[in-house]
CSV table of C-alpha atoms (C1' of nucleotides) in Angstrom, one decimal:
chain,number,residue,atom,x,y,z
A,1,UNK,CA,-19.8,2.4,-4.1
A,2,UNK,CA,-22.2,0.8,-1.2
A,3,UNK,CA,-21.7,0.4,2.1
A,4,UNK,CA,-20.7,-3.3,1.8
A,5,UNK,CA,-17.9,-2.5,-0.5
A,6,UNK,CA,-16.6,0.4,1.9
A,7,UNK,CA,-16.4,-1.8,4.6
A,8,UNK,CA,-14.5,-4.5,2.4
A,9,UNK,CA,-12.2,-1.8,1.4
A,10,UNK,CA,-11.6,-0.7,4.8
A,11,UNK,CA,-10.7,-4.2,6.0
A,12,UNK,CA,-8.2,-4.4,3.0
A,13,UNK,CA,-6.6,-1.2,3.7
A,14,UNK,CA,-5.9,-2.6,7.0
A,15,UNK,CA,-4.7,-5.8,6.1
A,16,UNK,CA,-4.1,-6.2,2.4
A,17,UNK,CA,-3.7,-9.9,2.6
A,18,UNK,CA,-6.8,-10.9,4.6
A,19,UNK,CA,-8.4,-13.8,2.9
A,20,UNK,CA,-11.5,-13.7,1.4
A,21,UNK,CA,-13.3,-16.0,3.9
A,22,UNK,CA,-11.9,-13.3,6.8
A,23,UNK,CA,-13.3,-10.6,5.0
A,24,UNK,CA,-16.8,-12.3,4.5
A,25,UNK,CA,-17.2,-13.4,8.2
A,26,UNK,CA,-16.7,-9.9,9.1
A,27,UNK,CA,-19.0,-8.4,6.6
A,28,UNK,CA,-21.6,-11.3,6.5
A,29,UNK,CA,-20.9,-12.4,3.1
A,30,UNK,CA,-19.5,-15.5,1.5
A,31,UNK,CA,-15.9,-15.8,0.3
A,32,UNK,CA,-17.0,-16.0,-3.4
A,33,UNK,CA,-19.3,-13.0,-3.0
A,34,UNK,CA,-16.3,-10.9,-1.3
A,35,UNK,CA,-14.2,-12.1,-4.2
A,36,UNK,CA,-16.5,-10.8,-7.0
A,37,UNK,CA,-17.0,-7.5,-5.2
A,38,UNK,CA,-13.2,-7.2,-5.0
A,39,UNK,CA,-12.6,-8.4,-8.7
A,40,UNK,CA,-15.1,-5.6,-9.6
A,41,UNK,CA,-13.5,-2.9,-7.8
A,42,UNK,CA,-10.3,-3.9,-9.3
A,43,UNK,CA,-11.8,-3.5,-12.5
A,44,UNK,CA,-13.5,-0.5,-11.8
A,45,UNK,CA,-10.0,1.0,-10.8
A,46,UNK,CA,-11.5,1.7,-7.4
A,47,UNK,CA,-8.6,-0.7,-6.0
A,48,UNK,CA,-5.7,-0.3,-8.2
A,49,UNK,CA,-3.7,-2.8,-6.5
A,50,UNK,CA,-2.3,-4.3,-3.3
A,51,UNK,CA,1.4,-3.4,-1.9
A,52,UNK,CA,3.6,-4.3,1.3
A,53,UNK,CA,3.8,-1.2,3.2
A,54,UNK,CA,7.8,-1.1,4.1
A,55,UNK,CA,9.7,0.8,6.6
A,56,UNK,CA,11.8,3.3,4.6
A,57,UNK,CA,14.6,3.1,7.1
A,58,UNK,CA,14.9,-0.9,6.3
A,59,UNK,CA,15.5,0.2,2.6
A,60,UNK,CA,18.2,2.4,3.8
A,61,UNK,CA,16.3,5.6,3.1
A,62,UNK,CA,16.9,7.8,6.0
A,63,UNK,CA,16.2,11.1,4.6
A,64,UNK,CA,13.1,12.3,2.6
A,65,UNK,CA,12.4,16.1,0.7
A,66,UNK,CA,9.8,17.7,-1.0
A,67,UNK,CA,10.9,19.2,-4.1
A,68,UNK,CA,8.9,22.0,-6.2
A,69,UNK,CA,9.4,22.0,-9.5
A,70,UNK,CA,9.1,25.1,-11.9
A,71,UNK,CA,9.0,24.3,-15.6
A,72,UNK,CA,9.3,26.2,-18.9
A,73,UNK,CA,6.6,26.3,-21.2
A,74,UNK,CA,3.6,23.8,-20.8
A,75,UNK,CA,4.2,20.3,-18.7
A,76,UNK,CA,2.1,17.5,-19.9
A,77,UNK,CA,1.3,15.7,-16.7
A,78,UNK,CA,1.9,12.3,-18.7
A,79,UNK,CA,5.2,13.5,-19.6
A,80,UNK,CA,6.1,14.3,-16.0
A,81,UNK,CA,4.9,10.9,-14.9
A,82,UNK,CA,6.9,9.0,-17.3
A,83,UNK,CA,10.1,10.9,-16.8
A,84,UNK,CA,10.0,10.7,-13.0
A,85,UNK,CA,8.4,7.3,-12.6
A,86,UNK,CA,11.6,5.7,-13.4
A,87,UNK,CA,13.4,7.2,-10.3
A,88,UNK,CA,12.7,4.8,-7.5
A,89,UNK,CA,13.4,7.5,-4.9
A,90,UNK,CA,10.5,9.3,-6.1
A,91,UNK,CA,7.4,8.1,-3.9
A,92,UNK,CA,5.0,10.7,-4.9
A,93,UNK,CA,4.5,13.6,-7.6
A,94,UNK,CA,1.5,16.1,-7.9
A,95,UNK,CA,0.7,18.9,-10.3
A,96,UNK,CA,-0.6,21.8,-8.1
A,97,UNK,CA,-1.9,25.1,-8.0
A,98,UNK,CA,0.1,28.1,-6.9
A,99,UNK,CA,3.7,29.3,-8.3
A,100,UNK,CA,5.2,25.8,-8.5
A,101,UNK,CA,4.1,23.3,-11.3
A,102,UNK,CA,4.4,20.4,-9.3
A,103,UNK,CA,5.5,18.9,-5.8
A,104,UNK,CA,7.8,15.9,-6.0
A,105,UNK,CA,8.2,13.6,-2.6
A,106,UNK,CA,11.6,11.9,-2.6
A,107,UNK,CA,13.2,9.4,-0.2
A,108,UNK,CA,17.0,8.7,-0.1
A,109,UNK,CA,19.5,7.1,1.8
A,110,UNK,CA,21.8,10.0,2.3
A,111,UNK,CA,21.9,13.9,1.5
A,112,UNK,CA,23.9,13.1,-1.4
A,113,UNK,CA,20.9,10.7,-2.7
A,114,UNK,CA,18.5,13.9,-2.5
A,115,UNK,CA,21.0,16.0,-4.3
A,116,UNK,CA,21.4,13.0,-7.0
A,117,UNK,CA,17.5,13.1,-7.3
A,118,UNK,CA,17.1,16.9,-7.8
A,119,UNK,CA,19.9,16.6,-10.6
A,120,UNK,CA,18.1,13.6,-12.0
A,121,UNK,CA,14.8,15.7,-11.9
A,122,UNK,CA,16.4,18.7,-13.2
A,123,UNK,CA,18.3,16.9,-16.0
A,124,UNK,CA,14.7,15.8,-17.7
A,125,UNK,CA,14.8,18.9,-19.7
A,126,UNK,CA,11.6,20.7,-19.0
A,127,UNK,CA,12.3,21.6,-15.4
A,128,UNK,CA,13.7,25.2,-14.9
A,129,UNK,CA,14.2,25.4,-11.6
A,130,UNK,CA,13.4,23.6,-8.3
A,131,UNK,CA,12.9,24.5,-4.4
A,132,UNK,CA,13.8,21.9,-2.2
A,133,UNK,CA,12.7,21.3,1.4
A,134,UNK,CA,14.6,18.7,3.4
A,135,UNK,CA,12.1,16.8,6.1
A,136,UNK,CA,13.4,17.5,9.5
A,137,UNK,CA,10.9,15.3,11.0
A,138,UNK,CA,7.9,13.5,10.2
A,139,UNK,CA,4.8,13.9,12.5
A,140,UNK,CA,2.3,12.1,10.8
A,141,UNK,CA,2.2,9.8,8.1
A,142,UNK,CA,-1.4,7.9,8.0
A,143,UNK,CA,-2.8,5.6,5.5
A,144,UNK,CA,-5.8,7.3,3.8
A,145,UNK,CA,-9.2,5.8,5.1
A,146,UNK,CA,-12.5,5.8,3.8
A,147,UNK,CA,-14.9,8.8,4.6
A,148,UNK,CA,-17.2,8.2,7.4
A,149,UNK,CA,-16.0,5.2,9.2
A,150,UNK,CA,-14.3,2.0,8.0
B,1,UNK,CA,18.9,-6.8,5.0
B,2,UNK,CA,20.5,-8.7,2.0
B,3,UNK,CA,19.9,-8.6,-1.7
B,4,UNK,CA,17.4,-11.6,-2.0
B,5,UNK,CA,15.4,-9.8,0.7
B,6,UNK,CA,15.6,-6.7,-1.4
B,7,UNK,CA,14.1,-8.5,-4.3
B,8,UNK,CA,11.4,-10.0,-2.5
B,9,UNK,CA,10.4,-6.9,-1.0
B,10,UNK,CA,10.3,-5.1,-4.6
B,11,UNK,CA,7.9,-8.0,-5.5
B,12,UNK,CA,5.8,-7.3,-2.8
B,13,UNK,CA,5.8,-3.5,-3.4
B,14,UNK,CA,4.4,-3.9,-6.8
B,15,UNK,CA,2.1,-6.9,-5.9
B,16,UNK,CA,1.4,-7.4,-2.5
B,17,UNK,CA,-0.7,-10.6,-3.1
B,18,UNK,CA,1.7,-12.4,-4.8
B,19,UNK,CA,2.0,-15.9,-3.9
B,20,UNK,CA,5.0,-16.9,-2.2
B,21,UNK,CA,5.5,-19.5,-5.1
B,22,UNK,CA,5.4,-16.5,-7.7
B,23,UNK,CA,8.1,-14.9,-5.7
B,24,UNK,CA,10.1,-17.9,-5.1
B,25,UNK,CA,10.1,-18.4,-8.9
B,26,UNK,CA,11.3,-15.1,-9.5
B,27,UNK,CA,14.1,-14.9,-7.0
B,28,UNK,CA,15.1,-18.9,-7.1
B,29,UNK,CA,14.0,-19.9,-4.1
B,30,UNK,CA,11.3,-22.5,-2.6
B,31,UNK,CA,7.8,-21.3,-1.6
B,32,UNK,CA,8.6,-22.0,2.4
B,33,UNK,CA,11.9,-20.4,1.8
B,34,UNK,CA,10.4,-17.2,0.9
B,35,UNK,CA,7.6,-17.3,3.7
B,36,UNK,CA,10.1,-17.8,6.3
B,37,UNK,CA,11.9,-14.6,4.9
B,38,UNK,CA,9.0,-12.4,4.5
B,39,UNK,CA,7.9,-13.5,8.2
B,40,UNK,CA,11.2,-12.3,9.7
B,41,UNK,CA,10.9,-9.2,7.9
B,42,UNK,CA,7.3,-8.7,9.1
B,43,UNK,CA,8.6,-9.6,12.6
B,44,UNK,CA,11.5,-7.2,12.2
B,45,UNK,CA,9.2,-4.5,11.1
B,46,UNK,CA,11.0,-4.1,8.0
B,47,UNK,CA,7.6,-4.9,6.3
B,48,UNK,CA,4.8,-3.2,8.8
B,49,UNK,CA,2.1,-4.9,6.7
B,50,UNK,CA,0.0,-5.0,3.4
B,51,UNK,CA,-2.6,-3.0,2.1
B,52,UNK,CA,-5.0,-2.3,-0.7
B,53,UNK,CA,-4.0,0.9,-3.2
B,54,UNK,CA,-7.3,2.4,-3.3
B,55,UNK,CA,-8.5,5.4,-5.7
B,56,UNK,CA,-9.2,8.3,-3.1
B,57,UNK,CA,-12.1,9.5,-5.3
B,58,UNK,CA,-13.9,5.9,-4.4
B,59,UNK,CA,-13.3,6.6,-0.9
B,60,UNK,CA,-15.1,10.1,-1.0
B,61,UNK,CA,-11.6,12.0,-1.2
B,62,UNK,CA,-12.0,14.2,-4.1
B,63,UNK,CA,-9.5,17.1,-3.3
B,64,UNK,CA,-6.0,17.1,-1.8
B,65,UNK,CA,-3.7,20.0,-0.8
B,66,UNK,CA,-0.1,20.8,0.7
B,67,UNK,CA,-0.3,23.3,3.4
B,68,UNK,CA,2.8,25.3,4.1
B,69,UNK,CA,2.8,26.4,7.2
B,70,UNK,CA,4.8,29.7,9.1
B,71,UNK,CA,4.6,29.6,12.7
B,72,UNK,CA,5.4,32.8,15.1
B,73,UNK,CA,8.2,31.9,17.5
B,74,UNK,CA,9.5,28.3,18.4
B,75,UNK,CA,7.5,25.4,17.2
B,76,UNK,CA,7.6,22.2,19.2
B,77,UNK,CA,7.0,19.5,16.8
B,78,UNK,CA,5.3,17.4,19.5
B,79,UNK,CA,2.8,20.3,19.8
B,80,UNK,CA,2.2,20.2,16.3
B,81,UNK,CA,1.7,16.7,16.1
B,82,UNK,CA,-0.9,16.8,19.1
B,83,UNK,CA,-2.8,19.8,17.5
B,84,UNK,CA,-2.9,18.4,13.8
B,85,UNK,CA,-3.0,14.8,14.8
B,86,UNK,CA,-6.9,15.4,15.7
B,87,UNK,CA,-7.9,16.7,12.2
B,88,UNK,CA,-8.9,13.6,10.5
B,89,UNK,CA,-8.5,15.4,6.8
B,90,UNK,CA,-4.5,15.7,7.8
B,91,UNK,CA,-2.8,12.5,6.4
B,92,UNK,CA,0.7,14.0,6.5
B,93,UNK,CA,2.7,16.1,8.5
B,94,UNK,CA,6.4,16.9,8.3
B,95,UNK,CA,8.7,19.6,9.4
B,96,UNK,CA,11.0,20.9,7.0
B,97,UNK,CA,13.9,23.1,6.0
B,98,UNK,CA,13.5,26.3,3.9
B,99,UNK,CA,10.9,29.3,4.5
B,100,UNK,CA,8.1,27.3,5.7
B,101,UNK,CA,8.0,25.6,9.3
B,102,UNK,CA,6.3,22.6,8.4
B,103,UNK,CA,4.1,20.9,5.5
B,104,UNK,CA,0.6,19.4,5.9
B,105,UNK,CA,-1.1,17.3,3.4
B,106,UNK,CA,-4.5,17.0,3.8
B,107,UNK,CA,-7.4,15.2,1.8
B,108,UNK,CA,-11.1,16.6,1.6
B,109,UNK,CA,-14.2,15.9,-0.1
B,110,UNK,CA,-14.5,19.3,-1.7
B,111,UNK,CA,-13.0,22.8,-1.9
B,112,UNK,CA,-14.8,23.6,1.1
B,113,UNK,CA,-13.5,21.0,3.0
B,114,UNK,CA,-10.0,22.2,2.1
B,115,UNK,CA,-11.1,25.7,3.4
B,116,UNK,CA,-12.3,24.1,6.6
B,117,UNK,CA,-9.1,22.1,7.3
B,118,UNK,CA,-7.1,25.7,6.4
B,119,UNK,CA,-9.0,27.3,8.9
B,120,UNK,CA,-8.7,24.6,11.6
B,121,UNK,CA,-4.9,24.8,11.0
B,122,UNK,CA,-4.8,28.4,11.3
B,123,UNK,CA,-6.7,28.2,14.7
B,124,UNK,CA,-4.6,26.2,16.5
B,125,UNK,CA,-2.5,29.5,17.6
B,126,UNK,CA,1.0,29.2,16.8
B,127,UNK,CA,0.3,29.5,13.0
B,128,UNK,CA,0.7,32.8,11.8
B,129,UNK,CA,0.4,32.3,7.9
B,130,UNK,CA,-0.5,29.4,5.5
B,131,UNK,CA,0.4,28.8,1.7
B,132,UNK,CA,-1.9,26.2,0.0
B,133,UNK,CA,-1.1,24.5,-3.2
B,134,UNK,CA,-4.3,22.4,-4.4
B,135,UNK,CA,-3.3,19.4,-5.9
B,136,UNK,CA,-4.9,19.4,-9.4
B,137,UNK,CA,-3.6,15.7,-10.6
B,138,UNK,CA,-1.9,13.3,-8.8
B,139,UNK,CA,0.6,11.3,-11.0
B,140,UNK,CA,2.5,9.1,-8.5
B,141,UNK,CA,1.9,7.8,-5.5
B,142,UNK,CA,4.0,4.9,-3.9
B,143,UNK,CA,3.0,3.3,-0.5
B,144,UNK,CA,6.4,3.1,0.8
B,145,UNK,CA,5.8,4.4,4.0
B,146,UNK,CA,5.3,2.8,7.4
B,147,UNK,CA,2.1,2.4,9.0
B,148,UNK,CA,0.4,4.2,12.0
B,149,UNK,CA,3.2,7.4,11.8
B,150,UNK,CA,0.3,9.2,14.2
C,1,DC,C1',-26.4,-10.9,-6.2
C,2,DG,C1',-26.4,-14.3,-3.4
C,3,DT,C1',-24.9,-19.5,-2.1
C,4,DG,C1',-22.7,-24.1,-1.6
C,5,DA,C1',-19.8,-27.5,-3.2
C,6,DA,C1',-15.7,-29.4,-5.9
C,7,DA,C1',-11.5,-29.6,-7.7
C,8,DC,C1',-7.3,-26.9,-7.7
C,9,DT,C1',-3.6,-24.1,-5.6
C,10,DT,C1',-1.7,-22.0,-1.4
C,11,DG,C1',-0.2,-21.6,3.3
C,12,DA,C1',2.0,-23.6,7.3
C,13,DT,C1',5.2,-26.7,9.6
C,14,DG,C1',8.2,-30.5,10.9
C,15,DC,C1',12.0,-32.9,9.3
C,16,DT,C1',16.3,-33.4,6.8
C,17,DT,C1',20.8,-31.8,5.0
D,1,DA,C1',19.0,-21.4,6.3
D,2,DA,C1',16.9,-24.1,2.3
D,3,DG,C1',14.5,-28.0,0.4
D,4,DC,C1',10.8,-31.2,0.4
D,5,DA,C1',6.8,-33.7,2.0
D,6,DT,C1',2.3,-32.9,4.1
D,7,DC,C1',-1.9,-31.8,5.9
D,8,DA,C1',-4.8,-27.7,6.6
D,9,DA,C1',-6.8,-23.9,4.5
D,10,DG,C1',-8.0,-20.6,0.8
D,11,DT,C1',-9.1,-20.1,-4.1
D,12,DT,C1',-11.7,-20.3,-8.0
D,13,DT,C1',-15.4,-21.7,-11.0
D,14,DC,C1',-20.0,-23.5,-11.4
D,15,DA,C1',-24.7,-24.7,-11.3
D,16,DC,C1',-28.4,-22.7,-9.0
D,17,DG,C1',-31.8,-20.0,-6.3
DNA sequence: CGTGAAACTTGATGCTT
DNA sequence: AAGCATCAAGTTTCACG
């Protein structure tokens, strides 16, 4: 990816609804040129999509937790993705090194919602044990930025 | 927030560049009605913005990790926020229940970058011990988060 | 890869119900 | 609050350098 694309991505990270014209004016390109670059980046998977950034509180999600999961036998990442992807409260999943097999980030409306999510995760079958850490206060949550400037 | 707004938000979470007309067709509203609702939600902060979803690899972030930190004595959240906020690789911090005091989410260009981040976190003074889990593969990452939580 | 122009689609806004 | 009409603005395709 060249520097021009990095600048375009930087702008789209800050405003995903910026017009191609605006972006073009900012980076010194015409709108069609910007569109072609963005289309290419989407086709290559560098940009996987666009989304609204929503205040979790507005959705009624007042509590969040990290749930480490320990599985029996082998866990296929694809399987985990399929099983957990269907739970809307699950906002993040990653397989990790260390004693746990994966870490799951969930949001919920109440402690009961967290418990329910844990139950659903456990009931997927392969999960042997979970360890839940409820978030007391979120201190930092930044969007990921391009390395070396935007 | 009523049910109609929730449906609109749901569509915008899946496609942040959907047109008002498309959304309107899906929820049974005219395009201007959708726009007015979206404008209101933005004004109220329920939707804090729109962003491109970018592959971290394309941005030069090849590795990520979760670092649990264990502090000696009392940790003030404000202090943690101040200390860790200065590390650009730190994209998320939350104090949690359980044995660890906080969990820190870091992105880096290489394993050396992770190590460096851990070192910087340790050197903030109050941190006694850390436990790092390197992400092997990220399966889900949904951008349901407010912007600028730093 | 880039530009500029043309046809089409959306966005934004005032007015009416 | 929603719909409709309207004009400005952005998108998209294409021929071309």
